[in-house]
CSV table of C-alpha atoms and ligand atoms in Angstrom, one decimal:
chain,number,residue,atom,x,y,z
A,4,UNK,CA,-45.0,6.3,-6.2
A,5,UNK,CA,-41.3,6.1,-6.5
A,6,UNK,CA,-38.6,7.6,-4.2
A,7,UNK,CA,-34.9,8.2,-4.9
A,8,UNK,CA,-33.0,7.0,-1.9
A,9,UNK,CA,-30.1,5.2,-3.5
A,10,UNK,CA,-28.7,5.5,-7.1
A,11,UNK,CA,-29.6,1.8,-7.5
A,12,UNK,CA,-33.3,2.8,-7.3
A,13,UNK,CA,-32.8,3.9,-10.9
A,14,UNK,CA,-32.1,1.5,-13.8
A,15,UNK,CA,-29.4,2.3,-16.4
A,16,UNK,CA,-32.2,3.0,-18.9
A,17,UNK,CA,-33.9,5.5,-16.5
A,18,UNK,CA,-30.6,7.2,-15.9
A,19,UNK,CA,-29.8,7.4,-19.6
A,20,UNK,CA,-33.3,8.8,-20.4
A,21,UNK,CA,-32.8,11.5,-17.7
A,22,UNK,CA,-29.4,12.4,-19.2
A,23,UNK,CA,-31.1,12.8,-22.6
A,24,UNK,CA,-33.8,15.1,-21.1
A,25,UNK,CA,-31.2,17.1,-19.1
A,26,UNK,CA,-29.2,17.7,-22.4
A,27,UNK,CA,-32.4,18.7,-24.1
A,28,UNK,CA,-33.1,21.2,-21.3
A,29,UNK,CA,-29.6,22.7,-21.6
A,30,UNK,CA,-30.3,23.5,-25.3
A,31,UNK,CA,-34.0,24.2,-25.1
A,32,UNK,CA,-34.6,25.5,-21.6
A,33,UNK,CA,-37.7,27.7,-22.6
A,34,UNK,CA,-39.6,24.6,-23.7
A,35,UNK,CA,-39.6,23.4,-20.1
A,36,UNK,CA,-40.5,26.7,-18.3
A,37,UNK,CA,-44.1,25.8,-17.5
A,38,UNK,CA,-43.9,22.0,-17.1
A,39,UNK,CA,-44.4,22.2,-13.3
A,40,UNK,CA,-46.8,25.1,-13.1
A,41,UNK,CA,-48.7,24.8,-9.8
A,42,UNK,CA,-46.4,22.2,-8.3
A,43,UNK,CA,-44.4,22.6,-5.1
A,44,UNK,CA,-41.0,21.3,-4.1
A,45,UNK,CA,-40.1,21.2,-0.4
A,46,UNK,CA,-36.4,21.3,0.4
A,47,UNK,CA,-35.8,20.0,4.0
A,48,UNK,CA,-32.1,20.4,4.8
A,49,UNK,CA,-31.1,19.3,8.3
A,50,UNK,CA,-27.5,19.8,7.2
A,51,UNK,CA,-25.7,22.7,5.4
A,52,UNK,CA,-25.7,22.8,1.6
A,53,UNK,CA,-25.2,25.4,-1.2
A,54,UNK,CA,-25.3,23.5,-4.5
A,55,UNK,CA,-27.8,20.7,-3.8
A,56,UNK,CA,-30.4,22.9,-2.1
A,57,UNK,CA,-30.1,25.9,-4.4
A,58,UNK,CA,-29.9,23.8,-7.6
A,59,UNK,CA,-33.0,21.9,-6.6
A,60,UNK,CA,-34.8,25.2,-5.9
A,61,UNK,CA,-33.5,26.8,-9.1
A,62,UNK,CA,-34.5,23.6,-11.0
A,63,UNK,CA,-38.1,23.8,-9.7
A,64,UNK,CA,-38.4,27.6,-10.3
A,65,UNK,CA,-37.1,27.1,-13.9
A,66,UNK,CA,-39.8,24.5,-14.4
A,67,UNK,CA,-42.5,27.0,-13.4
A,68,UNK,CA,-43.1,25.5,-9.9
A,69,UNK,CA,-42.6,26.9,-6.5
A,70,UNK,CA,-40.4,26.0,-3.5
A,71,UNK,CA,-40.7,26.0,0.3
A,72,UNK,CA,-38.6,24.5,3.1
A,73,UNK,CA,-35.8,25.1,5.6
A,74,UNK,CA,-32.1,25.2,5.4
A,75,UNK,CA,-31.2,24.1,8.9
A,76,UNK,CA,-32.9,21.9,11.5
A,77,UNK,CA,-32.9,24.7,14.1
A,78,UNK,CA,-35.5,26.7,12.1
A,79,UNK,CA,-37.9,23.7,12.0
A,80,UNK,CA,-39.9,22.1,14.8
A,81,UNK,CA,-37.3,19.3,14.9
A,82,UNK,CA,-35.6,21.6,17.3
A,83,UNK,CA,-38.6,21.1,19.6
A,84,UNK,CA,-38.3,17.4,19.4
A,85,UNK,CA,-40.5,16.5,16.5
A,86,UNK,CA,-39.4,13.3,14.7
A,87,UNK,CA,-38.3,13.2,11.0
A,88,UNK,CA,-41.3,10.9,10.3
A,89,UNK,CA,-43.8,13.4,11.7
A,90,UNK,CA,-42.1,16.2,9.9
A,91,UNK,CA,-42.4,14.4,6.6
A,92,UNK,CA,-46.0,13.4,7.0
A,93,UNK,CA,-46.9,17.1,7.6
A,94,UNK,CA,-44.7,18.6,4.8
A,95,UNK,CA,-46.4,16.1,2.4
A,96,UNK,CA,-49.6,18.0,3.0
A,97,UNK,CA,-48.0,21.2,1.7
A,98,UNK,CA,-45.9,19.9,-1.2
A,99,UNK,CA,-45.8,17.5,-4.2
A,100,UNK,CA,-42.2,16.3,-3.8
A,101,UNK,CA,-39.6,16.6,-1.1
A,102,UNK,CA,-35.8,16.8,-1.3
A,103,UNK,CA,-34.2,16.0,2.0
A,104,UNK,CA,-30.7,16.1,3.4
A,105,UNK,CA,-30.0,14.6,6.9
A,106,UNK,CA,-26.7,13.9,8.9
A,107,UNK,CA,-28.0,10.4,9.8
A,108,UNK,CA,-27.5,7.5,7.4
A,109,UNK,CA,-30.9,6.1,6.4
A,110,UNK,CA,-33.0,9.0,7.5
A,111,UNK,CA,-34.4,9.6,4.0
A,112,UNK,CA,-35.3,5.9,3.7
A,113,UNK,CA,-37.2,6.1,7.0
A,114,UNK,CA,-38.9,9.3,5.7
A,115,UNK,CA,-39.9,7.6,2.5
A,116,UNK,CA,-41.8,4.9,4.5
A,117,UNK,CA,-44.1,7.6,6.0
A,118,UNK,CA,-44.4,10.0,3.1
A,119,UNK,CA,-47.4,10.6,0.9
A,120,UNK,CA,-45.2,12.3,-1.8
A,121,UNK,CA,-41.9,11.3,-3.5
A,122,UNK,CA,-38.8,11.7,-1.4
A,123,UNK,CA,-35.4,12.5,-2.9
A,124,UNK,CA,-32.3,11.7,-0.8
A,125,UNK,CA,-30.2,14.9,-1.1
A,126,UNK,CA,-27.4,13.3,1.0
A,127,UNK,CA,-27.6,11.2,4.2
A,128,UNK,CA,-24.5,11.3,6.4
A,129,UNK,CA,-21.5,9.5,5.0
A,130,UNK,CA,-23.8,7.1,3.1
A,131,UNK,CA,-25.2,8.2,-0.3
A,132,UNK,CA,-25.8,11.2,-2.4
A,133,UNK,CA,-27.7,10.0,-5.5
A,134,UNK,CA,-28.5,13.3,-7.1
A,135,UNK,CA,-24.8,14.3,-6.9
A,136,UNK,CA,-24.2,11.0,-8.8
A,137,UNK,CA,-26.7,12.0,-11.5
A,138,UNK,CA,-24.9,15.3,-11.8
A,139,UNK,CA,-21.6,13.4,-12.1
A,140,UNK,CA,-22.9,11.0,-14.7
A,141,UNK,CA,-24.3,13.9,-16.8
A,142,UNK,CA,-20.9,15.7,-16.5
A,143,UNK,CA,-19.0,12.6,-17.6
A,144,UNK,CA,-21.4,12.0,-20.5
A,145,UNK,CA,-21.0,15.5,-21.7
A,146,UNK,CA,-17.3,16.0,-21.1
A,147,UNK,CA,-16.1,12.5,-22.2
A,148,UNK,CA,-18.9,11.6,-24.6
A,149,UNK,CA,-19.4,8.2,-22.9
A,150,UNK,CA,-20.1,6.4,-19.7
A,151,UNK,CA,-18.1,3.2,-20.4
A,152,UNK,CA,-14.4,2.4,-21.1
A,153,UNK,CA,-13.1,4.8,-18.5
A,154,UNK,CA,-10.4,4.7,-15.8
A,155,UNK,CA,-11.6,6.8,-12.9
A,156,UNK,CA,-9.3,8.0,-10.1
A,157,UNK,CA,-11.1,8.8,-6.8
A,158,UNK,CA,-8.9,10.9,-4.5
A,159,UNK,CA,-9.2,12.1,-0.9
A,160,UNK,CA,-11.7,11.0,1.7
A,161,UNK,CA,-13.1,7.8,0.3
A,162,UNK,CA,-14.3,6.7,3.8
A,163,UNK,CA,-16.8,9.4,4.6
A,164,UNK,CA,-17.3,10.8,1.0
A,165,UNK,CA,-20.8,9.8,0.2
A,166,UNK,CA,-20.5,11.1,-3.3
A,167,UNK,CA,-17.7,8.5,-4.0
A,168,UNK,CA,-19.8,5.6,-2.7
A,169,UNK,CA,-22.8,6.5,-4.9
A,170,UNK,CA,-20.5,7.2,-7.9
A,171,UNK,CA,-18.7,3.8,-7.6
A,172,UNK,CA,-22.1,2.1,-7.4
A,173,UNK,CA,-23.4,3.8,-10.5
A,174,UNK,CA,-20.3,3.5,-12.6
A,175,UNK,CA,-19.9,-0.2,-11.8
A,176,UNK,CA,-22.9,-0.9,-13.9
A,177,UNK,CA,-21.3,0.4,-17.1
A,178,UNK,CA,-18.8,-1.6,-19.3
A,179,UNK,CA,-15.1,-1.7,-18.8
A,180,UNK,CA,-14.8,0.7,-15.9
A,181,UNK,CA,-11.6,0.6,-13.8
A,182,UNK,CA,-11.1,2.5,-10.5
A,183,UNK,CA,-7.9,3.9,-8.9
A,184,UNK,CA,-8.6,4.6,-5.2
A,185,UNK,CA,-6.3,7.2,-3.9
A,186,UNK,CA,-6.4,7.9,-0.1
A,187,UNK,CA,-4.5,7.9,3.1
A,188,UNK,CA,-4.9,4.6,5.0
A,189,UNK,CA,-7.3,6.2,7.5
A,190,UNK,CA,-9.6,7.3,4.7
A,191,UNK,CA,-9.8,4.2,2.5
A,192,UNK,CA,-13.0,3.1,0.8
A,193,UNK,CA,-15.2,1.2,3.3
A,194,UNK,CA,-14.9,-2.6,3.0
A,195,UNK,CA,-18.6,-3.0,2.3
A,196,UNK,CA,-18.4,-0.9,-0.9
A,197,UNK,CA,-15.3,-2.9,-2.0
A,198,UNK,CA,-17.0,-6.2,-1.3
A,199,UNK,CA,-20.6,-5.5,-2.3
A,200,UNK,CA,-19.9,-3.4,-5.3
A,201,UNK,CA,-16.4,-3.7,-6.7
A,202,UNK,CA,-15.6,-7.4,-5.9
A,203,UNK,CA,-19.2,-8.6,-6.5
A,204,UNK,CA,-19.2,-7.1,-10.0
A,205,UNK,CA,-15.6,-8.1,-10.8
A,206,UNK,CA,-14.6,-4.5,-11.2
A,207,UNK,CA,-10.8,-3.9,-11.6
A,208,UNK,CA,-9.4,-1.5,-9.0
A,209,UNK,CA,-6.1,-0.4,-7.5
A,210,UNK,CA,-5.4,1.3,-4.2
A,211,UNK,CA,-2.6,3.8,-3.6
A,212,UNK,CA,-1.6,6.6,-1.3
A,213,UNK,CA,0.3,8.4,-4.1
A,214,UNK,CA,-1.8,10.7,-6.4
A,215,UNK,CA,0.9,10.7,-9.1
A,216,UNK,CA,1.3,6.9,-9.3
A,217,UNK,CA,-1.5,6.2,-11.8
A,218,UNK,CA,-2.0,9.8,-13.1
A,219,UNK,CA,-1.1,8.9,-16.7
A,220,UNK,CA,-3.8,6.2,-16.9
A,221,UNK,CA,-6.7,8.3,-15.7
A,222,UNK,CA,-9.6,9.6,-17.9
A,223,UNK,CA,-11.3,11.2,-14.9
A,224,UNK,CA,-9.8,12.4,-11.6
A,225,UNK,CA,-12.5,12.9,-9.0
A,226,UNK,CA,-11.1,14.9,-6.1
A,227,UNK,CA,-12.9,15.1,-2.7
A,228,UNK,CA,-12.8,17.1,0.4
A,229,UNK,CA,-11.8,15.6,3.8
A,230,UNK,CA,-15.2,15.5,5.5
A,231,UNK,CA,-14.5,17.5,8.7
A,232,UNK,CA,-18.1,17.1,10.0
A,233,UNK,CA,-17.8,13.3,10.1
A,234,UNK,CA,-14.5,13.1,12.2
A,235,UNK,CA,-14.6,12.1,15.8
A,236,UNK,CA,-11.7,14.4,16.7
A,237,UNK,CA,-10.3,17.6,15.3
A,238,UNK,CA,-6.6,16.4,15.6
A,239,UNK,CA,-7.2,13.6,13.0
A,240,UNK,CA,-8.9,16.1,10.7
A,241,UNK,CA,-6.0,18.6,10.9
A,242,UNK,CA,-3.5,15.8,10.3
A,243,UNK,CA,-5.3,14.6,7.2
A,244,UNK,CA,-7.0,17.7,5.7
A,245,UNK,CA,-4.1,18.7,3.4
A,246,UNK,CA,-2.9,15.2,2.5
A,247,UNK,CA,-3.7,15.9,-1.2
A,248,UNK,CA,-3.4,19.3,-2.9
A,249,UNK,CA,-3.7,18.9,-6.7
A,250,UNK,CA,-1.5,21.4,-8.5
A,251,UNK,CA,0.0,21.9,-11.9
A,252,UNK,CA,3.1,19.8,-11.1
A,253,UNK,CA,1.0,16.8,-10.1
A,254,UNK,CA,-0.7,16.9,-13.5
A,255,UNK,CA,2.6,16.7,-15.4
A,256,UNK,CA,1.9,13.2,-16.6
A,257,UNK,CA,-1.9,13.5,-16.9
A,258,UNK,CA,-3.7,13.0,-20.2
A,259,UNK,CA,-4.5,16.1,-22.3
A,260,UNK,CA,-8.2,15.2,-22.1
A,261,UNK,CA,-8.3,14.3,-18.4
A,262,UNK,CA,-11.6,15.5,-16.8
A,263,UNK,CA,-11.0,16.8,-13.3
A,264,UNK,CA,-14.1,16.7,-11.2
A,265,UNK,CA,-15.0,17.6,-7.6
A,266,UNK,CA,-18.5,17.6,-6.1
A,267,UNK,CA,-17.6,20.8,-4.2
A,268,UNK,CA,-17.3,22.5,-1.8
A,269,UNK,CA,-13.5,22.6,-2.2
A,270,UNK,CA,-11.3,23.5,0.7
A,271,UNK,CA,-7.6,23.1,-0.2
A,272,UNK,CA,-7.5,19.9,-2.2
A,273,UNK,CA,-7.4,21.6,-5.6
A,274,UNK,CA,-5.1,24.6,-6.1
A,275,UNK,CA,-6.9,27.6,-7.6
A,276,UNK,CA,-4.2,27.6,-10.3
A,277,UNK,CA,-5.9,24.6,-11.9
A,278,UNK,CA,-9.3,26.5,-12.2
A,279,UNK,CA,-8.3,27.9,-15.6
A,280,UNK,CA,-6.9,24.6,-17.0
A,281,UNK,CA,-9.3,23.4,-19.7
A,282,UNK,CA,-9.4,20.0,-17.9
A,283,UNK,CA,-11.0,21.5,-14.8
A,284,UNK,CA,-14.7,20.5,-15.0
A,285,UNK,CA,-15.9,21.1,-11.4
A,286,UNK,CA,-17.7,24.4,-12.0
A,287,UNK,CA,-19.3,23.1,-15.1
A,288,UNK,CA,-20.3,20.0,-13.0
A,289,UNK,CA,-22.0,22.3,-10.5
A,290,UNK,CA,-23.9,23.9,-13.3
A,291,UNK,CA,-25.0,20.6,-14.8
A,292,UNK,CA,-26.5,19.7,-11.4
A,293,UNK,CA,-29.4,22.1,-12.0
A,294,UNK,CA,-30.3,20.5,-15.3
A,295,UNK,CA,-30.2,16.9,-14.2
A,296,UNK,CA,-32.4,17.8,-11.1
A,297,UNK,CA,-34.9,19.4,-13.5
A,298,UNK,CA,-35.0,16.1,-15.4
A,299,UNK,CA,-35.3,14.2,-12.1
A,300,UNK,CA,-38.2,16.4,-10.9
A,301,UNK,CA,-40.0,15.9,-14.2
A,302,UNK,CA,-39.6,12.1,-14.0
A,303,UNK,CA,-40.6,11.8,-10.3
A,304,UNK,CA,-43.7,14.0,-10.9
A,305,UNK,CA,-44.5,12.0,-14.0
A,306,UNK,CA,-44.6,15.2,-16.1
A,307,UNK,CA,-44.4,14.4,-19.8
B,1,CP,N1,-21.9,18.8,-3.8
B,1,CP,C1,-22.7,19.1,-2.7
B,1,CP,O1,-23.5,18.2,-2.2
B,1,CP,O2,-22.6,20.4,-2.3
B,1,CP,P1,-23.5,21.1,-1.2
B,1,CP,O3,-23.1,20.4,0.1
B,1,CP,O4,-23.1,22.5,-1.2
B,1,CP,O5,-24.9,20.8,-1.5
């Protein structure tokens, strides 16, 4: 039985195969509508979510399966002191696969050690978010037509932004990828990601505080929200939250085919004026999330 805890749990071939299936689902959705008849997905969300939880649920329903679960820890017996491990052992009796989000880094890994069914990490603290990365890879594949030869700007909270950590790890395995890391000093990419991923794989990267400095070089601009829930004090959050607000002027020197992405939710970091720009891909990205999760469920349940 295979779990998905970290994007590195999947080989490039497995990711490429899933992207192919997701693209086939997009064009032939009816063909898949009974693939998971009789199967149950449990969504255990100990932290808030809109896209991840609902796209997982929509994915399973579109495959003919059923869903159960909770959207906050307070409505589960965790609020009475039950451990995550015990919760997982029990939910495995009621479901065939579990998607789990938790504020503590490593909680899905611990859960996977006790689980009788496959566990999918739907986001663990500031650590990883592999299914967002699969969504991002499908988006890049569709919008740019390739996953190699790309210069990717990552902007905002690179310290706590788990989607950024997983995306860098995934993209570093493709050919000729360069990164531009755009953040205030306090929210720089953690040293362990730089050392263990970028430097270990000889990936070229630049760091800047200025969003416009490398704008003309970028094929992708991946904006992120400042992660309020991970800050130790509100003052620092208020000082940093509006550090970057992408607007039309800042895109003056951008390529005509730039792909602007954001895992969402957005707070202020992209002006709504940009939403109608044909380079804005973030709502399409949220839509693609359902299809790649359908492909992931099929793979993890070993449905042909
Ligand atoms: N992108 C993402 O993880 O969104 P949610 O927090 O709404 O699930």
